[in-house]
N, CA, C and O atoms as a GROMACS GRO file, in nm:
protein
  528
    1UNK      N    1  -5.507  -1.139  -0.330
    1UNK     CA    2  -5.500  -0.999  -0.365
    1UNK      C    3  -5.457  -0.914  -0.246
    1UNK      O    4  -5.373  -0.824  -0.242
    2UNK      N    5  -5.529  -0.962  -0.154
    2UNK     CA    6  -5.454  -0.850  -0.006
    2UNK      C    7  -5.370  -0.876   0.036
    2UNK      O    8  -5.357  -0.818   0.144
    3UNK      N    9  -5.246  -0.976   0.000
    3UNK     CA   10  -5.153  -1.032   0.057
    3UNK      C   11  -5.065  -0.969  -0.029
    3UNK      O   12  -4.976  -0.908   0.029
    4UNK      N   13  -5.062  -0.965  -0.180
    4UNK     CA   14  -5.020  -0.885  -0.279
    4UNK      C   15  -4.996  -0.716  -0.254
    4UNK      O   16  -4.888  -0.658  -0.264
    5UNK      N   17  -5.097  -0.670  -0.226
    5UNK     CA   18  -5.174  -0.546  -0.197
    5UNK      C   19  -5.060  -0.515  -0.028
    5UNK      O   20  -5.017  -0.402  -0.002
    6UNK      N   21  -5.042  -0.600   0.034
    6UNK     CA   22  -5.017  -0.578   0.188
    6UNK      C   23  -4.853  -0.644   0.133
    6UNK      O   24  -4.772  -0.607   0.218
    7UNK      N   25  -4.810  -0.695   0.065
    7UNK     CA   26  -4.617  -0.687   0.034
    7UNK      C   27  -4.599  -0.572  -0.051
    7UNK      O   28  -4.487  -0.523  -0.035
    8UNK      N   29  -4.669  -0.512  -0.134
    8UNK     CA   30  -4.627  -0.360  -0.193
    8UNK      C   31  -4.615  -0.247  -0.110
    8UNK      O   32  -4.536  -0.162  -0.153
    9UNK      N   33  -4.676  -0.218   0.007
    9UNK     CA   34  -4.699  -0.143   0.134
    9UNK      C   35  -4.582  -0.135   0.205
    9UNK      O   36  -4.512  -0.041   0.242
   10UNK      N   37  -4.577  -0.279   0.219
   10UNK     CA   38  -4.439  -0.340   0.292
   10UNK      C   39  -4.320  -0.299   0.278
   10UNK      O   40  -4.233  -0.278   0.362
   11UNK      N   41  -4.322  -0.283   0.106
   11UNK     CA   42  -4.177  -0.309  -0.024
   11UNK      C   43  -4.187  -0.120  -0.031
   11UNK      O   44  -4.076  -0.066  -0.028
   12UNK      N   45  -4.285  -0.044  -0.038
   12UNK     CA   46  -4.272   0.069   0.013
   12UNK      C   47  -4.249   0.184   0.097
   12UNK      O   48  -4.224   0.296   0.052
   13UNK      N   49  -4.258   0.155   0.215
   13UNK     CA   50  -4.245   0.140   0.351
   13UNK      C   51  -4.105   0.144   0.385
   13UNK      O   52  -4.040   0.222   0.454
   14UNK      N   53  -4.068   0.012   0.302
   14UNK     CA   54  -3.920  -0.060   0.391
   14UNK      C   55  -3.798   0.064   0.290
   14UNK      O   56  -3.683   0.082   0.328
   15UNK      N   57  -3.849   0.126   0.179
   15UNK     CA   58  -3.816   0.246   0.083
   15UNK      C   59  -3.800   0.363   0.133
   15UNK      O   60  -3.761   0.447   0.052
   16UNK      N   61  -3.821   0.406   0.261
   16UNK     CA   62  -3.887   0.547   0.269
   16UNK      C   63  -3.784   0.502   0.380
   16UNK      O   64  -3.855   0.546   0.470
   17UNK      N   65  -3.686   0.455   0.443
   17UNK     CA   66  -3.609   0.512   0.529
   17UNK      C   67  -3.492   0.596   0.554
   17UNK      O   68  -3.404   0.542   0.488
   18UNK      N   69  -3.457   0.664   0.594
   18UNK     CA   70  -3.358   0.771   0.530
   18UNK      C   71  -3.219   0.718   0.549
   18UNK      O   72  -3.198   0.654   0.652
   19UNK      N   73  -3.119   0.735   0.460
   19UNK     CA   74  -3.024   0.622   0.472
   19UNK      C   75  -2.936   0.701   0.530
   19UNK      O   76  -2.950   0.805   0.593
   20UNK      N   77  -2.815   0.622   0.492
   20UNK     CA   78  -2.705   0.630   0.653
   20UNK      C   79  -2.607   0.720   0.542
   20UNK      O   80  -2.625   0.711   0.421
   21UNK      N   81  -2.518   0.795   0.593
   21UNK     CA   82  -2.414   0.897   0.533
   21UNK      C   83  -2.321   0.783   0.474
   21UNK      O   84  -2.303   0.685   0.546
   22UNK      N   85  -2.264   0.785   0.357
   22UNK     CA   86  -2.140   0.737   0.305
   22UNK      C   87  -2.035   0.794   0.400
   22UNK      O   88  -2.041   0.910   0.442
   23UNK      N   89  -1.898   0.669   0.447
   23UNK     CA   90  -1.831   0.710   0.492
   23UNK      C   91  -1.744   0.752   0.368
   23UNK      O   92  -1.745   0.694   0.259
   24UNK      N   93  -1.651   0.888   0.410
   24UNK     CA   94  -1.549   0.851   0.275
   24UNK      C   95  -1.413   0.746   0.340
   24UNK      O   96  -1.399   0.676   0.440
   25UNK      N   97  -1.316   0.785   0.204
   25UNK     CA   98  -1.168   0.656   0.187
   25UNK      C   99  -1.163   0.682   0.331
   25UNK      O  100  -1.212   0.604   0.413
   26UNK      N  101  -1.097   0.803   0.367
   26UNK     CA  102  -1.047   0.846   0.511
   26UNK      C  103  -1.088   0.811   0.631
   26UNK      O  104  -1.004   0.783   0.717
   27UNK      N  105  -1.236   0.805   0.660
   27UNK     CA  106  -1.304   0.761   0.754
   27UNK      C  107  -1.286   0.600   0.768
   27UNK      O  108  -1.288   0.548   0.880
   28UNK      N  109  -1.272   0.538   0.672
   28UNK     CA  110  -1.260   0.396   0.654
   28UNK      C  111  -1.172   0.335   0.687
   28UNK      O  112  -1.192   0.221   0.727
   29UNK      N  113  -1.039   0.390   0.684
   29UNK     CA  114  -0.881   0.350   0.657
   29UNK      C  115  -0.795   0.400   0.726
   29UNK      O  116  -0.746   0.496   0.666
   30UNK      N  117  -0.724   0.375   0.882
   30UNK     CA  118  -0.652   0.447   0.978
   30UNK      C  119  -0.526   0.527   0.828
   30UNK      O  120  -0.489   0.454   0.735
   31UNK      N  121  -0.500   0.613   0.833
   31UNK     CA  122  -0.362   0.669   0.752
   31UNK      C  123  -0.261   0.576   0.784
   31UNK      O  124  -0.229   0.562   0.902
   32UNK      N  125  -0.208   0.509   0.695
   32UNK     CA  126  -0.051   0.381   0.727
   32UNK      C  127   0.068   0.492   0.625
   32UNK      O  128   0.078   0.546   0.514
   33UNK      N  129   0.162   0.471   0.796
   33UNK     CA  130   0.254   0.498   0.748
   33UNK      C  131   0.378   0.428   0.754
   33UNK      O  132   0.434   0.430   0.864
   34UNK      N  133   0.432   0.366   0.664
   34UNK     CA  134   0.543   0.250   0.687
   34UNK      C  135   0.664   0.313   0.694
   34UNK      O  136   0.700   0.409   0.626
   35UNK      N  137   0.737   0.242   0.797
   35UNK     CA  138   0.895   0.300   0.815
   35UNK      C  139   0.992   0.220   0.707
   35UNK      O  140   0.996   0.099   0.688
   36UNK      N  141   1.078   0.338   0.635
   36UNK     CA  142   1.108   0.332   0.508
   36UNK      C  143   1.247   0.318   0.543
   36UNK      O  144   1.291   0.374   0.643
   37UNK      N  145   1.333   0.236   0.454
   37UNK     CA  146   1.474   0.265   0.466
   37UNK      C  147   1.549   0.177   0.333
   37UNK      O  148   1.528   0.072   0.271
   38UNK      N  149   1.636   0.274   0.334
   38UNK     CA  150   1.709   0.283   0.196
   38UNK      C  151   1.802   0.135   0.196
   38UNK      O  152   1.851   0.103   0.305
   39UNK      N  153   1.824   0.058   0.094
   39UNK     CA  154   1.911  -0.098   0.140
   39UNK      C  155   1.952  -0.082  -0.002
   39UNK      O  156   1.899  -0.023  -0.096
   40UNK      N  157   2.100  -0.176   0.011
   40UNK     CA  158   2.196  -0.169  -0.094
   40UNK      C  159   2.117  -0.318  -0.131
   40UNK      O  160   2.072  -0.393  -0.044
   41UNK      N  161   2.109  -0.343  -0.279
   41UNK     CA  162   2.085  -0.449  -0.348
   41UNK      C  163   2.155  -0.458  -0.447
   41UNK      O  164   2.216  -0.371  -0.508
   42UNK      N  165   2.138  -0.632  -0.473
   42UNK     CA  166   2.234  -0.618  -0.664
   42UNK      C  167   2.217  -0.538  -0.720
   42UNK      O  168   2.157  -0.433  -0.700
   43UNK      N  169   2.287  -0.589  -0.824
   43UNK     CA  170   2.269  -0.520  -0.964
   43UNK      C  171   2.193  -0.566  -1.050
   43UNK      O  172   2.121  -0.498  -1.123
   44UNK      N  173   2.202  -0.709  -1.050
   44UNK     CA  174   2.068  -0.831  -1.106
   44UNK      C  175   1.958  -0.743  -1.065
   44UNK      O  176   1.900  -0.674  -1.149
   45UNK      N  177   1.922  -0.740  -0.926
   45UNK     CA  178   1.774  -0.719  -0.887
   45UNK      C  179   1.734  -0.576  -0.929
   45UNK      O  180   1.616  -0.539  -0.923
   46UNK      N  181   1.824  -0.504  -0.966
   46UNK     CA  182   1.752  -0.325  -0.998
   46UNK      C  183   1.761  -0.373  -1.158
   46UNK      O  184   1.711  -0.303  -1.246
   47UNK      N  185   1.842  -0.525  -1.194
   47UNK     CA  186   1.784  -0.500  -1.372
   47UNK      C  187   1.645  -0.524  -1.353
   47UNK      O  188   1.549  -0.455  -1.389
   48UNK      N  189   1.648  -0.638  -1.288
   48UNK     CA  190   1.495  -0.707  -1.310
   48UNK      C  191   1.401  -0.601  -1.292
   48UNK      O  192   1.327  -0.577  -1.388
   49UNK      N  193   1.390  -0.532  -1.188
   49UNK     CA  194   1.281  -0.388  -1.152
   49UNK      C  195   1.306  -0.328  -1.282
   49UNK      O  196   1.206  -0.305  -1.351
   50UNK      N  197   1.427  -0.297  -1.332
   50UNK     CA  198   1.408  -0.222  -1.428
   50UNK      C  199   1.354  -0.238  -1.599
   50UNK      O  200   1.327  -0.161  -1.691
   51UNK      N  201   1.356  -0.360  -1.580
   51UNK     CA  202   1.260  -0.481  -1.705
   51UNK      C  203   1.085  -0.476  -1.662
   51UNK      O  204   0.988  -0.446  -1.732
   52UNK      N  205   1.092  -0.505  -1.563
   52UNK     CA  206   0.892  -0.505  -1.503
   52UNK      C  207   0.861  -0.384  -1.565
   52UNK      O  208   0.758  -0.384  -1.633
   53UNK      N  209   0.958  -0.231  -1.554
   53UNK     CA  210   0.913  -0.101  -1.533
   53UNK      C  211   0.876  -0.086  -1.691
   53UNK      O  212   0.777  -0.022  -1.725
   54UNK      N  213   0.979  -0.164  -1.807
   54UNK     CA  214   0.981  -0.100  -1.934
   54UNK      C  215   0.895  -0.192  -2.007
   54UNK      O  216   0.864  -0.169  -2.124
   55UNK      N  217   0.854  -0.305  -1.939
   55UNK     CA  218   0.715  -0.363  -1.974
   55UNK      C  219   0.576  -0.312  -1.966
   55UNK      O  220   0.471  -0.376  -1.979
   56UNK      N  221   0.594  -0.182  -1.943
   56UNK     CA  222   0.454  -0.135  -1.856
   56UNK      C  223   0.484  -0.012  -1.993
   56UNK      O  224   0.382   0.044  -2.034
   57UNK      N  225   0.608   0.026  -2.054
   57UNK     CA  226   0.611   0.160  -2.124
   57UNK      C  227   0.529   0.133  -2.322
   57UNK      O  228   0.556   0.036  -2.393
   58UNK      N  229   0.454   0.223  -2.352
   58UNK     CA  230   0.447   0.208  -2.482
   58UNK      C  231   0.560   0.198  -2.517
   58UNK      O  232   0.561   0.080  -2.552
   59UNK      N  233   0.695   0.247  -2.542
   59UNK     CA  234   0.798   0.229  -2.601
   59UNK      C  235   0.945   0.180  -2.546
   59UNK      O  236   1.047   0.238  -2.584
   60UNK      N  237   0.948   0.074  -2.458
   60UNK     CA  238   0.996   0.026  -2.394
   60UNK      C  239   1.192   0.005  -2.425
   60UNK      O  240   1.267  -0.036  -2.336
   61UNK      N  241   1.226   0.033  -2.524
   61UNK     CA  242   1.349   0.072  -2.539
   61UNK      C  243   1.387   0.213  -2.558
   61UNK      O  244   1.506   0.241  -2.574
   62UNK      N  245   1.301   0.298  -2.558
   62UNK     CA  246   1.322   0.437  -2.553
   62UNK      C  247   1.315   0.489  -2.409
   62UNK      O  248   1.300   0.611  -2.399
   63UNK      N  249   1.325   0.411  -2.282
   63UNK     CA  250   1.325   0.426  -2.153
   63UNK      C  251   1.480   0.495  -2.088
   63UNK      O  252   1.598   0.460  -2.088
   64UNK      N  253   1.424   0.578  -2.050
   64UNK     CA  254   1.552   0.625  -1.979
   64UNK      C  255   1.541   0.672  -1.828
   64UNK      O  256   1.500   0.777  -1.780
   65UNK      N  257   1.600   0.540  -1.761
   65UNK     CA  258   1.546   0.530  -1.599
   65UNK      C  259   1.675   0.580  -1.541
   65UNK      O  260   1.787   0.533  -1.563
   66UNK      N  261   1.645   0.682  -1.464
   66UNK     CA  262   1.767   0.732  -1.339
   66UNK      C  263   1.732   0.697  -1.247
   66UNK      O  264   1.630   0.633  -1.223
   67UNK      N  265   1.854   0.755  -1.140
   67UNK     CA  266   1.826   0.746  -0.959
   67UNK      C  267   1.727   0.626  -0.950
   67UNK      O  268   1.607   0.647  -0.936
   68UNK      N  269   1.778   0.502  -0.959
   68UNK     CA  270   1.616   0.377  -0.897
   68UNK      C  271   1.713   0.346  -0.746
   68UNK      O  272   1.822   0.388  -0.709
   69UNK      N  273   1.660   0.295  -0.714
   69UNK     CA  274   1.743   0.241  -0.531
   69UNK      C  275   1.564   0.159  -0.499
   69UNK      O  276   1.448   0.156  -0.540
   70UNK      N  277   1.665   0.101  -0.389
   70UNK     CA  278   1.572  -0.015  -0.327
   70UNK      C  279   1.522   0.059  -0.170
   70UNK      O  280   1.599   0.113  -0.091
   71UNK      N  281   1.400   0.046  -0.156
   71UNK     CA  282   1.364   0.108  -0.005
   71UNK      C  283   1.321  -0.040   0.053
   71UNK      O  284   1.290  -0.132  -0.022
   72UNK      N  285   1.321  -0.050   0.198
   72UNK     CA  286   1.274  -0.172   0.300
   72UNK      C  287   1.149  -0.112   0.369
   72UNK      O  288   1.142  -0.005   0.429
   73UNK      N  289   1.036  -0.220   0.344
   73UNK     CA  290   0.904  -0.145   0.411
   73UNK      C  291   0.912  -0.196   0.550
   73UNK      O  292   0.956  -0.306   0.582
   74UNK      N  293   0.874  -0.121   0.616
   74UNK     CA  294   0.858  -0.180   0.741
   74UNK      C  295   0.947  -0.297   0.802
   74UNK      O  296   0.898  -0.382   0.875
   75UNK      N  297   1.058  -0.295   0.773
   75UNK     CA  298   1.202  -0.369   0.807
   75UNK      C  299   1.169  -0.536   0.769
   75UNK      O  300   1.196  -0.633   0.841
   76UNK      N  301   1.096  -0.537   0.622
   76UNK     CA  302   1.079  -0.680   0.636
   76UNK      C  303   1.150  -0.712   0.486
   76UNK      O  304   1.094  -0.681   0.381
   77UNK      N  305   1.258  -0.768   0.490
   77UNK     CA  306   1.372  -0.820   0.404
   77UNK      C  307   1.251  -0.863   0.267
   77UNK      O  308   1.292  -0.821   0.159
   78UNK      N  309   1.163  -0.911   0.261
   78UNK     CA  310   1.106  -0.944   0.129
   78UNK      C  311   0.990  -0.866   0.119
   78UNK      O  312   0.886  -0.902   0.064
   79UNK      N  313   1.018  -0.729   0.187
   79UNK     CA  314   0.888  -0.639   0.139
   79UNK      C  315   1.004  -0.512   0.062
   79UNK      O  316   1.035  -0.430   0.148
   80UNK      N  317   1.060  -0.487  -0.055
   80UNK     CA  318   1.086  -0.460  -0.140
   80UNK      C  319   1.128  -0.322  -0.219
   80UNK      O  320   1.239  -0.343  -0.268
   81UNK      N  321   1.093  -0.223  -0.243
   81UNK     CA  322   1.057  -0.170  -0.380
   81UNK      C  323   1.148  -0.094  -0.410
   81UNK      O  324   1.236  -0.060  -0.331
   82UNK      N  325   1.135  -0.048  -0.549
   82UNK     CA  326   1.243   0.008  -0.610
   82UNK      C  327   1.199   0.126  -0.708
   82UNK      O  328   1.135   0.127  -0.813
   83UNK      N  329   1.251   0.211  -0.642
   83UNK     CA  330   1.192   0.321  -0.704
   83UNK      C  331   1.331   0.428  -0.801
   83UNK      O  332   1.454   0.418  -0.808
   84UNK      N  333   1.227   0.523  -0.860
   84UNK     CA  334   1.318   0.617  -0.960
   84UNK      C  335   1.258   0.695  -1.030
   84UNK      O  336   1.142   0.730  -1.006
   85UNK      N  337   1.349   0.749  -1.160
   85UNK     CA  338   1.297   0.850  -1.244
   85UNK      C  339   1.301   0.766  -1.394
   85UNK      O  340   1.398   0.698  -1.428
   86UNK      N  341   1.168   0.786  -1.483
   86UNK     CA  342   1.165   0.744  -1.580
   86UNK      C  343   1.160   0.871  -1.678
   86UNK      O  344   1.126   0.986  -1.650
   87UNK      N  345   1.208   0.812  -1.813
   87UNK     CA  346   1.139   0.881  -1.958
   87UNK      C  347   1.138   0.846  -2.036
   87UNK      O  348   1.233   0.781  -2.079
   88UNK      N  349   1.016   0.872  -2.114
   88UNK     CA  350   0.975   0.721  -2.236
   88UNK      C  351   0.908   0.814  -2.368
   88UNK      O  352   0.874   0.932  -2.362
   89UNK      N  353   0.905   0.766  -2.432
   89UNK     CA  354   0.857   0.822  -2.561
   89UNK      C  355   0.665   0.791  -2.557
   89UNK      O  356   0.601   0.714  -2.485
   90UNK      N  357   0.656   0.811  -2.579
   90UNK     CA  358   0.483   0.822  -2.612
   90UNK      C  359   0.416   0.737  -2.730
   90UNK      O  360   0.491   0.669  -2.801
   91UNK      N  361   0.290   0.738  -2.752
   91UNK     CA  362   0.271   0.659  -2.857
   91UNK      C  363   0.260   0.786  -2.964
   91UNK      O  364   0.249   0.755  -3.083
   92UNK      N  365   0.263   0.919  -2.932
   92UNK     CA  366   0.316   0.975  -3.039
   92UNK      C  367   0.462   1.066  -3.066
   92UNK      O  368   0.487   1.180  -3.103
   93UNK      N  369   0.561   0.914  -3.014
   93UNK     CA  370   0.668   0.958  -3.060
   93UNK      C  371   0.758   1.042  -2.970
   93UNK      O  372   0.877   1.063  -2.995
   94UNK      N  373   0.723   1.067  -2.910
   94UNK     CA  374   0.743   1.202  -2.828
   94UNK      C  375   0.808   1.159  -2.720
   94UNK      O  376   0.787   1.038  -2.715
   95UNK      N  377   0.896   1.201  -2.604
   95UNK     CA  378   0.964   1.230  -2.460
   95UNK      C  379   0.828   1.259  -2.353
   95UNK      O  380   0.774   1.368  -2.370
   96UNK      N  381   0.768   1.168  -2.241
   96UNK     CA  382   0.662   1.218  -2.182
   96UNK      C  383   0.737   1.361  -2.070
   96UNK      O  384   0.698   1.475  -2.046
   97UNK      N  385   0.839   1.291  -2.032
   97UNK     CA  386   0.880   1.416  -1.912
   97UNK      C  387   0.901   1.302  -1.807
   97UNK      O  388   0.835   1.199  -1.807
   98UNK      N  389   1.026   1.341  -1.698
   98UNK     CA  390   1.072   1.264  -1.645
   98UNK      C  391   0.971   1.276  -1.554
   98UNK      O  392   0.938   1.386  -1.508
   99UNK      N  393   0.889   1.114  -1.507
   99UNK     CA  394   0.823   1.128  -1.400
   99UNK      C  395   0.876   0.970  -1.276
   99UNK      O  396   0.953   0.874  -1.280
  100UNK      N  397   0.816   1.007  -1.217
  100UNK     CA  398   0.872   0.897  -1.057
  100UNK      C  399   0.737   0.789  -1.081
  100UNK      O  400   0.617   0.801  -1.106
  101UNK      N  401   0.868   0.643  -1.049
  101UNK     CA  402   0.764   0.529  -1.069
  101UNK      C  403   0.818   0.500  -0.936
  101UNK      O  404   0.889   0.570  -0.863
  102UNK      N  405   0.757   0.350  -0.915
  102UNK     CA  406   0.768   0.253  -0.828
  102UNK      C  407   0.719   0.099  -0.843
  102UNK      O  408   0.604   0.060  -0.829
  103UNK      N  409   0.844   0.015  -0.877
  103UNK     CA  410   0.832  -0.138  -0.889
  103UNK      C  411   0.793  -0.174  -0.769
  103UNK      O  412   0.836  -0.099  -0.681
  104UNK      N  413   0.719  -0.273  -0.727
  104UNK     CA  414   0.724  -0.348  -0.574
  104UNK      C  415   0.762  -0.470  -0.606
  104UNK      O  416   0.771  -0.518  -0.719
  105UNK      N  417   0.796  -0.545  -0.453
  105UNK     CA  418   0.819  -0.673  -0.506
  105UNK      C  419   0.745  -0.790  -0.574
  105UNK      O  420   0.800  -0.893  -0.612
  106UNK      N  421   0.608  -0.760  -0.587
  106UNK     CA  422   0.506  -0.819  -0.607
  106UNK      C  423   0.517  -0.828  -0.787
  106UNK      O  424   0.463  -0.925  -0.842
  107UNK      N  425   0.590  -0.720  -0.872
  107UNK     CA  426   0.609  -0.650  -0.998
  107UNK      C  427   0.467  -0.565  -1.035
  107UNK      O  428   0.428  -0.550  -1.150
  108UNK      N  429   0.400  -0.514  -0.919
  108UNK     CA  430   0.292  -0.422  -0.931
  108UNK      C  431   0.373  -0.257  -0.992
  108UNK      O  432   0.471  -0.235  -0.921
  109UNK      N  433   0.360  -0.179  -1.070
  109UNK     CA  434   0.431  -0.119  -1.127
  109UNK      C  435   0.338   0.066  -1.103
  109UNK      O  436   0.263   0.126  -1.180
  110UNK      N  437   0.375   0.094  -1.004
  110UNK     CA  438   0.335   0.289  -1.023
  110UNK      C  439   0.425   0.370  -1.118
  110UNK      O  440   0.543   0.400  -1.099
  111UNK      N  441   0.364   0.394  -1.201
  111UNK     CA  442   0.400   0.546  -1.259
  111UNK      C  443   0.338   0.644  -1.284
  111UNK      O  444   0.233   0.648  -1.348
  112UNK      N  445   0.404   0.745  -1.231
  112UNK     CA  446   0.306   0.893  -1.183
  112UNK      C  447   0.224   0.880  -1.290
  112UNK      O  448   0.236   0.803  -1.385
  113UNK      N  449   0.117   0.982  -1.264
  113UNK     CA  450   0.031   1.037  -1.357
  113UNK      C  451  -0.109   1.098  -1.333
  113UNK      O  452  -0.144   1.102  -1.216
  114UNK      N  453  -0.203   1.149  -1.436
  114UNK     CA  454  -0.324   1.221  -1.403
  114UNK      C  455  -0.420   1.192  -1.315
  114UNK      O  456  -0.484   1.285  -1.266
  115UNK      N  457  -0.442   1.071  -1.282
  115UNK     CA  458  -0.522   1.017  -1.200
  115UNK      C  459  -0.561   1.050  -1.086
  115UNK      O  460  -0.665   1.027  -1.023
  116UNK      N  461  -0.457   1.113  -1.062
  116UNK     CA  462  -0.460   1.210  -0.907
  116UNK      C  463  -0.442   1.193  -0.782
  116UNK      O  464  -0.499   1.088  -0.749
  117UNK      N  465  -0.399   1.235  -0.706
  117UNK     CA  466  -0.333   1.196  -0.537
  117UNK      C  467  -0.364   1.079  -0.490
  117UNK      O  468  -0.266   1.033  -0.433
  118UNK      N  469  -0.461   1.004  -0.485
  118UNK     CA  470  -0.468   0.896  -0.446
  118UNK      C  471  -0.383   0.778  -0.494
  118UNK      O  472  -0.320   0.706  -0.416
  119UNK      N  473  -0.384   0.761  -0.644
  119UNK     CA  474  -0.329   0.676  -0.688
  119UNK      C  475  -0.187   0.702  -0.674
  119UNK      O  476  -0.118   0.606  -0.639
  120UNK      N  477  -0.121   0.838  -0.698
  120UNK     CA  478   0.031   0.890  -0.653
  120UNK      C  479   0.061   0.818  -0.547
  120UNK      O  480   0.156   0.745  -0.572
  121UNK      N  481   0.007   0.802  -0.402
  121UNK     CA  482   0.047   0.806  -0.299
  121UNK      C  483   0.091   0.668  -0.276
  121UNK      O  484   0.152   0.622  -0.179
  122UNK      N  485   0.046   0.604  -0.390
  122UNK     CA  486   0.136   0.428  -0.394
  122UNK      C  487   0.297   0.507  -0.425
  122UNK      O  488   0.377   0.455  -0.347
  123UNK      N  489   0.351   0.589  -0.493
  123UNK     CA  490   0.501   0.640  -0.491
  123UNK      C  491   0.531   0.700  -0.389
  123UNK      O  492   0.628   0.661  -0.324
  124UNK      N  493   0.448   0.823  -0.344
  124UNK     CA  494   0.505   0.901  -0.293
  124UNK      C  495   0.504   0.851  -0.114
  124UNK      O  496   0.590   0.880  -0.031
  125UNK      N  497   0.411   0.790  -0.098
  125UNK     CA  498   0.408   0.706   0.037
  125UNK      C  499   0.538   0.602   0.061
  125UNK      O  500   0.573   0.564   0.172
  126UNK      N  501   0.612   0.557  -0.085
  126UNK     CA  502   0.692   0.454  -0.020
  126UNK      C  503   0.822   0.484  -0.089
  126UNK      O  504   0.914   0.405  -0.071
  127UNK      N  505   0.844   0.608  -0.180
  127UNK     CA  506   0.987   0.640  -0.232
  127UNK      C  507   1.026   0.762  -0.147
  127UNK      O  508   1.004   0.867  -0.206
  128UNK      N  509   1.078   0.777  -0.026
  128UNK     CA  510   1.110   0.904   0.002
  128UNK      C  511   1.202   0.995  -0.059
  128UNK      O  512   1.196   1.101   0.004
  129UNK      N  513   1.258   1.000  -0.124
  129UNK     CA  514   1.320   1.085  -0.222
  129UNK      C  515   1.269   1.128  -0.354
  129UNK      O  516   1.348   1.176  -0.436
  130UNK      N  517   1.122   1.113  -0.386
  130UNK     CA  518   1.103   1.129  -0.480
  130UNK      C  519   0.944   1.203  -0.435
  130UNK      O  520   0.850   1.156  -0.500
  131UNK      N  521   0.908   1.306  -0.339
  131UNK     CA  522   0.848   1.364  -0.294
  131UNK      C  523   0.813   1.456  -0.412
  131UNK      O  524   0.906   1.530  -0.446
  132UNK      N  525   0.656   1.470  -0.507
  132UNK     CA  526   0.682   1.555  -0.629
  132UNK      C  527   0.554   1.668  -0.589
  132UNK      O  528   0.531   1.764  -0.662
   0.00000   0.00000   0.00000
């Protein structure tokens, strides 16, 4: 019983210490900024980006992709992406409004939206021309 009695004390005790501040994203994560540059690629390879992109759309033949181009991250030939302007119909039917995606080479697929600055900054961090 007092051994019982003397680990609840313990288990209470070890409760009552005042905890440590959450760091936030920022504090956690130096800011990366990769040096970006524009590279001529096929024509094969901006279809293929442009197939990953209309796999990702509810209405995937109602896609109407402009301006895509290929950027080089950090000068490394198989680091990739291909960015542009999309517009797709909705699931009700509808034109969403031309917004800025980004294929990587990985076929990880950004397209803008509500979610808010954080998630944007996968585009806007690595398409420089498409600053929204």
């Amino acid at each position: 019983m007092k051994k019982t009695i003397c680990f609840l004390a313990l288990a209470i005790l070890a409760g009552c210490s005042s905890p440590q501040p959450m760091a936030t994203f920022e504090q956690k994560r130096p800011i990366y900024n990769p040096t970006l540059e524009e590279v001529e690629v096929s024509e094969q390879k901006l279809e293929a980006a442009k197939k990953t992109l209309q796999k990702k759309l509810k209405d995937p033949y109602s896609a109407v992709i402009e301006e895509i181009y290929a950027v080089q991250i950090d000068g490394n030939k198989n680091s990739i992406s291909y960015c542009g302007l999309v517009n797709a119909k909705n699931s009700y039917g509808g034109y969403t409004a031309i917004k800025p995606f980004r294929v990587t080479a990985s076929q990880t697929v950004f397209l803008w939206d509500q979610r808010g600055e954080a998630f944007n900054r996968g585009i806007t961090n690595y398409c420089p021309r498409l600053k929204k």
